[in-house]
Amino acid sequence: QINELGTNNETDATTEFRNYKESELRGKLHPIKEQANLSKHRILCALYTYDKHHPTMLQAAVNTWAWKCDGFLAASTLTNETLGAVDLPHLGNETYGNMWQKTRSIWGYIYDNYLEDFDYFWLGGDDFLVYVENLRGIIEDHESNPKDNPENSNEKYIPVFLGQHIPNMGSHYCGGGPGYVLNRVAVKALVTMSLPSCSVETVVSAEDRFISNCFRSIGIPCGSVTDVNGRQRFTGMPPKQLATFRGDSDRFYSNVYRYWGEETGRFKWGLDSVSEQLSGFHMLRYPPFIHRVHALQYPRTCPPDSVVGRALSVSSKKSF
């Protein structure tokens, strides 16, 4: 099923999920007939955005991947039931430089309204394209990193906090570019044990580093999401950079890749470092970019008379 926020008031932030029949929205959002979701875990996908991005970036997310999650929430500055957006106030101004306060508000809202409705929670930005099938696979993979993502973690009251490892002062934090995953136990621990006293009034853009620090203050590290071969499943790069990066053009990512190599014992660059189970692509800054990358992954979603559709058709014929 598809879950969207339902309200009769454009600016009312006190909303709850409303379930729609799959058939009512699939025709508008995705022409491919998918198999029924057989996942044993319910996932809430949340992204942060603002009202000016509703007709562009948020609409692109709704058109492509958002409906595949068990629940979807867009933390914004204006409530819009059609797009699943909720006006979510927070301390300070609505600016990129205040992302930490927005993030604090998002997790508080999720805790208050949806904690018992879902098993796992993903949060990321509106410039990230999620491959929800792969995200599910990562969450349900308890063998690649059993200490970080143990089976039945919620039932055993074990907090799970997963994401891309970014080196920082001898350790690492969960990088926010590809988003990060919390289980129900971790959300409860964050909101009840850490957020009331951790960087309460700090104004900063580095929400990923601060949430990792807050988790670390209560003994919860950022767990790994590498596959069994030590390849990355969460990355903060756009497709071209991810495919071509060799460590010679970006000091930040050179350090990141070096750290990944030290963690896994495998120094890999470019596509050799990327898992087939990649959770998605970051820094897709324009709606056409999101739609085109999505069309490459799901060819039948692109109209056959479009530029990308014709190119995919020719490529498909040449491959036989």
Coordinates of C-alpha atoms in Angstrom, one line a residue:
Q1 CA 0.0 0.0 0.0
I2 CA 0.9 3.6 -0.4
N3 CA 0.8 6.0 2.6
E4 CA 0.4 9.7 2.3
L5 CA -0.2 12.5 4.7
G6 CA -3.8 13.5 4.8
T7 CA -5.2 16.8 6.0
N8 CA -7.8 19.3 5.0
N9 CA -5.7 22.3 6.0
E10 CA -2.8 23.5 3.9
T11 CA -0.8 24.7 7.0
D12 CA -2.0 22.1 9.6
A13 CA 1.0 20.2 10.9
T14 CA -1.0 17.7 13.0
T15 CA -1.5 15.1 10.4
E16 CA -1.5 11.3 10.2
F17 CA -0.9 8.8 7.4
R18 CA -3.9 7.9 5.2
N19 CA -3.8 4.6 3.3
Y20 CA -4.7 4.6 -0.4
K21 CA -5.4 1.5 -2.5
E22 CA -2.5 0.6 -4.6
S23 CA -4.5 0.8 -7.8
E24 CA -5.5 4.4 -7.1
L25 CA -2.0 5.8 -7.3
R26 CA 0.0 3.4 -9.4
G27 CA -1.4 4.6 -12.6
K28 CA -0.3 8.1 -11.8
L29 CA 3.1 7.4 -10.2
H30 CA 4.5 4.3 -11.8
P31 CA 3.3 2.3 -14.8
I32 CA 5.2 -0.9 -13.9
K33 CA 3.1 -3.6 -12.2
E34 CA 5.2 -4.6 -9.2
Q35 CA 5.0 -7.8 -7.1
A36 CA 3.3 -7.4 -3.7
N37 CA 5.7 -6.3 -1.0
L38 CA 6.7 -9.5 0.9
S39 CA 9.1 -7.7 3.3
K40 CA 8.7 -8.6 6.9
H41 CA 9.9 -5.1 7.9
R42 CA 7.8 -1.9 7.5
I43 CA 10.0 1.0 6.4
L44 CA 9.1 4.7 6.8
C45 CA 11.1 6.8 4.3
A46 CA 11.4 10.5 5.3
L47 CA 13.1 13.3 3.5
Y48 CA 13.7 16.9 4.3
T49 CA 12.7 19.6 1.9
Y50 CA 10.9 23.0 1.8
D51 CA 7.8 24.4 0.0
K52 CA 9.7 25.8 -3.0
H53 CA 10.9 22.3 -3.8
H54 CA 7.4 20.8 -3.8
P55 CA 6.7 21.1 -7.5
T56 CA 10.2 20.1 -8.4
M57 CA 12.3 17.8 -6.2
L58 CA 9.6 16.5 -4.0
Q59 CA 7.3 15.8 -7.0
A60 CA 10.1 13.9 -8.6
A61 CA 10.5 11.8 -5.5
V62 CA 6.8 11.0 -5.4
N63 CA 6.8 10.2 -9.1
T64 CA 9.7 7.7 -8.9
W65 CA 10.5 6.0 -5.6
A66 CA 8.6 7.4 -2.6
W67 CA 5.5 5.3 -3.1
K68 CA 7.5 2.1 -2.8
C69 CA 8.1 2.7 0.9
D70 CA 5.6 1.4 3.5
G71 CA 5.2 5.0 4.7
F72 CA 6.5 8.3 3.3
L73 CA 7.0 11.7 5.0
A74 CA 8.4 14.9 3.6
A75 CA 9.4 17.3 6.4
S76 CA 8.8 20.7 4.9
T77 CA 7.6 24.2 5.5
L78 CA 4.1 23.7 4.1
T79 CA 1.6 20.8 4.5
N80 CA 0.5 19.2 1.2
E81 CA -1.5 16.0 1.4
T82 CA -0.9 15.1 -2.2
L83 CA 2.8 15.0 -1.9
G84 CA 3.0 13.7 1.7
A85 CA 4.5 16.9 3.0
V86 CA 4.0 18.3 6.5
D87 CA 4.8 21.8 7.8
L88 CA 7.3 20.9 10.6
P89 CA 8.5 23.8 12.7
H90 CA 11.8 23.8 14.4
L91 CA 14.1 26.1 16.4
G92 CA 15.6 28.9 14.3
N93 CA 15.4 29.7 10.6
E94 CA 14.7 27.4 7.7
T95 CA 18.1 27.5 6.1
Y96 CA 20.7 24.9 5.1
G97 CA 22.9 26.2 7.9
N98 CA 20.3 25.1 10.4
M99 CA 19.8 21.5 9.2
W100 CA 20.6 20.2 12.7
Q101 CA 17.6 21.8 14.3
K102 CA 15.3 20.6 11.4
T103 CA 16.6 17.1 11.9
R104 CA 16.0 17.2 15.6
S105 CA 12.4 18.2 14.9
I106 CA 12.0 15.5 12.3
W107 CA 13.0 12.7 14.6
G108 CA 10.8 14.1 17.4
Y109 CA 7.9 14.1 15.1
I110 CA 8.5 10.6 13.9
Y111 CA 8.8 9.4 17.5
D112 CA 5.5 11.1 18.5
N113 CA 3.5 9.9 15.6
Y114 CA 4.9 6.8 13.9
L115 CA 7.2 4.9 16.2
E116 CA 5.0 1.9 16.6
D117 CA 3.8 1.9 13.0
F118 CA 7.1 1.0 11.4
D119 CA 10.2 -1.1 12.1
Y120 CA 12.9 0.9 10.4
F121 CA 13.2 4.6 9.4
W122 CA 15.3 6.1 6.6
L123 CA 16.0 9.9 6.5
G124 CA 17.7 11.8 3.7
G125 CA 17.5 14.8 1.4
D126 CA 15.3 15.6 -1.6
D127 CA 18.3 15.3 -3.9
F128 CA 18.7 11.6 -3.2
L129 CA 17.1 8.9 -5.4
V130 CA 16.3 5.8 -3.4
Y131 CA 16.3 2.3 -4.8
V132 CA 13.7 1.1 -2.2
E133 CA 14.2 -2.6 -3.2
N134 CA 17.9 -2.4 -2.4
L135 CA 17.2 -0.4 0.8
R136 CA 14.9 -3.2 2.0
G137 CA 17.6 -5.7 1.1
I138 CA 20.2 -3.9 3.1
I139 CA 17.9 -3.6 6.1
E140 CA 17.1 -7.3 5.9
D141 CA 20.7 -8.4 5.4
H142 CA 21.8 -9.6 8.8
E143 CA 24.8 -11.6 7.6
S144 CA 27.2 -9.0 6.1
N145 CA 27.4 -6.9 9.3
P146 CA 25.8 -9.0 12.0
K147 CA 27.0 -6.9 14.9
D148 CA 25.7 -3.7 13.4
N149 CA 22.4 -5.0 12.1
P150 CA 21.5 -8.1 14.1
E151 CA 18.4 -10.1 13.3
N152 CA 15.2 -9.3 15.3
S153 CA 16.9 -6.2 16.7
N154 CA 13.7 -4.5 17.7
E155 CA 12.4 -7.6 19.5
K156 CA 15.7 -7.9 21.3
Y157 CA 15.8 -4.1 22.2
I158 CA 19.1 -3.6 20.3
P159 CA 19.5 -0.2 18.7
V160 CA 20.5 -0.1 15.0
F161 CA 22.0 3.0 13.4
L162 CA 23.3 2.4 9.9
G163 CA 25.0 4.6 7.2
Q164 CA 27.9 5.6 5.1
H165 CA 31.1 5.8 7.2
I166 CA 32.8 9.2 7.0
P167 CA 36.1 9.5 8.9
N168 CA 36.3 12.1 11.6
M169 CA 38.9 12.6 14.4
G170 CA 40.0 9.0 14.6
S171 CA 36.5 7.6 14.3
H172 CA 33.6 8.0 11.9
Y173 CA 30.1 9.3 11.6
C174 CA 27.1 8.4 9.4
G175 CA 27.3 10.6 6.3
G176 CA 24.0 12.3 5.5
G177 CA 24.3 12.4 1.7
P178 CA 22.8 8.9 1.1
G179 CA 20.7 9.1 4.3
Y180 CA 20.9 6.8 7.3
V181 CA 18.7 4.1 8.8
L182 CA 17.4 3.7 12.4
N183 CA 15.4 0.9 13.8
R184 CA 12.6 1.6 16.3
V185 CA 14.8 1.0 19.3
A186 CA 17.3 3.6 18.0
V187 CA 14.7 6.2 17.4
K188 CA 13.3 5.8 20.9
A189 CA 16.8 6.0 22.4
L190 CA 17.7 9.1 20.4
V191 CA 14.6 11.1 21.3
T192 CA 14.3 10.1 24.9
M193 CA 17.9 9.7 26.0
S194 CA 20.0 11.9 23.8
L195 CA 18.2 14.8 22.1
P196 CA 16.9 16.4 25.3
S197 CA 20.5 17.3 26.3
C198 CA 22.6 16.9 23.1
S199 CA 23.4 20.1 21.2
V200 CA 20.0 21.4 22.0
E201 CA 20.4 25.0 20.7
T202 CA 23.3 24.5 18.2
V203 CA 22.8 26.0 14.8
V204 CA 24.8 24.1 12.2
S205 CA 24.4 22.4 8.8
A206 CA 26.3 19.2 9.8
E207 CA 23.2 17.3 11.0
D208 CA 24.9 14.0 10.1
R209 CA 27.9 14.6 12.3
F210 CA 25.8 15.9 15.1
I211 CA 23.3 13.1 15.2
S212 CA 26.2 10.6 15.1
N213 CA 27.8 12.4 18.1
C214 CA 24.5 12.3 20.0
F215 CA 24.1 8.6 19.3
R216 CA 27.7 8.1 20.4
S217 CA 27.1 9.9 23.7
I218 CA 24.7 7.1 24.6
G219 CA 26.9 4.3 23.3
I220 CA 25.4 3.8 19.9
P221 CA 28.0 3.9 17.0
C222 CA 27.3 4.3 13.3
G223 CA 27.1 0.8 11.9
S224 CA 28.3 -0.4 8.6
V225 CA 26.3 -1.0 5.4
T226 CA 29.0 -2.6 3.3
D227 CA 28.1 -5.8 1.5
V228 CA 29.8 -9.2 2.0
N229 CA 32.6 -8.2 -0.3
G230 CA 33.3 -4.9 1.5
R231 CA 31.8 -2.8 -1.2
Q232 CA 29.8 0.3 -0.4
R233 CA 26.0 0.3 -0.5
F234 CA 25.5 3.8 0.8
T235 CA 27.4 6.6 -1.0
G236 CA 27.1 10.4 -1.2
M237 CA 28.2 10.8 -4.8
P238 CA 26.4 11.5 -8.0
P239 CA 26.6 8.7 -10.7
K240 CA 29.4 10.1 -12.8
Q241 CA 31.7 10.9 -9.9
L242 CA 31.0 7.5 -8.3
A243 CA 31.9 5.7 -11.5
T244 CA 35.1 7.7 -12.4
F245 CA 36.6 8.8 -9.1
R246 CA 40.2 7.6 -8.6
G247 CA 41.2 9.6 -5.5
D248 CA 43.0 12.3 -7.4
S249 CA 40.4 15.1 -7.7
D250 CA 38.7 15.5 -4.3
R251 CA 40.6 15.6 -1.1
F252 CA 37.5 14.9 1.0
Y253 CA 36.6 11.7 -0.8
S254 CA 40.2 10.6 -1.1
N255 CA 40.3 10.5 2.7
V256 CA 36.9 8.8 2.7
Y257 CA 38.0 6.0 0.3
R258 CA 41.2 5.5 2.2
Y259 CA 39.2 5.1 5.4
W260 CA 36.9 2.6 3.7
G261 CA 40.0 0.6 2.5
E262 CA 41.4 0.5 6.0
E263 CA 38.0 -0.7 7.4
T264 CA 37.5 -3.5 4.8
G265 CA 41.1 -4.3 3.9
R266 CA 40.3 -3.6 0.3
F267 CA 41.3 -0.4 -1.4
K268 CA 39.0 0.0 -4.3
W269 CA 38.1 3.0 -6.6
G270 CA 35.3 3.7 -9.0
L271 CA 32.8 1.0 -9.8
D272 CA 35.0 -1.6 -8.1
S273 CA 34.0 0.0 -4.7
V274 CA 30.3 0.0 -5.4
S275 CA 27.9 -2.8 -4.5
E276 CA 25.2 -4.0 -6.9
Q277 CA 23.0 -3.4 -3.9
L278 CA 23.5 0.3 -3.9
S279 CA 20.8 2.2 -2.0
G280 CA 20.6 5.0 -4.5
F281 CA 22.4 8.2 -5.9
H282 CA 23.0 11.5 -4.2
M283 CA 23.4 15.1 -5.6
L284 CA 20.7 14.7 -8.2
R285 CA 20.0 18.4 -8.1
Y286 CA 17.3 18.7 -10.8
P287 CA 14.0 16.8 -11.4
P288 CA 15.0 15.7 -14.9
F289 CA 18.2 14.2 -13.5
I290 CA 16.2 12.2 -11.0
H291 CA 13.8 11.0 -13.6
R292 CA 16.5 10.0 -16.1
V293 CA 18.6 8.1 -13.5
H294 CA 15.4 6.3 -12.4
A295 CA 14.5 5.5 -16.0
L296 CA 17.9 3.9 -16.5
Q297 CA 17.2 1.6 -13.6
Y298 CA 13.6 0.9 -14.5
P299 CA 13.5 1.3 -18.3
R300 CA 9.7 0.7 -18.8
T301 CA 9.0 3.8 -16.7
C302 CA 10.2 6.1 -19.4
P303 CA 7.8 7.0 -22.2
P304 CA 9.0 5.3 -25.5
D305 CA 8.7 8.5 -27.5
S306 CA 11.0 10.5 -25.1
V307 CA 14.7 11.1 -25.7
V308 CA 15.7 8.7 -22.9
G309 CA 13.0 6.2 -24.0
R310 CA 14.3 6.1 -27.5
A311 CA 17.9 5.7 -26.4
L312 CA 17.0 2.9 -24.0
S313 CA 15.1 1.2 -26.8
V314 CA 18.1 1.3 -29.2
S315 CA 20.4 0.2 -26.5
S316 CA 18.2 -2.8 -25.7
K317 CA 18.0 -3.9 -29.3
K318 CA 21.8 -3.7 -29.7
S319 CA 22.3 -5.9 -26.6
F320 CA 20.7 -8.9 -28.3

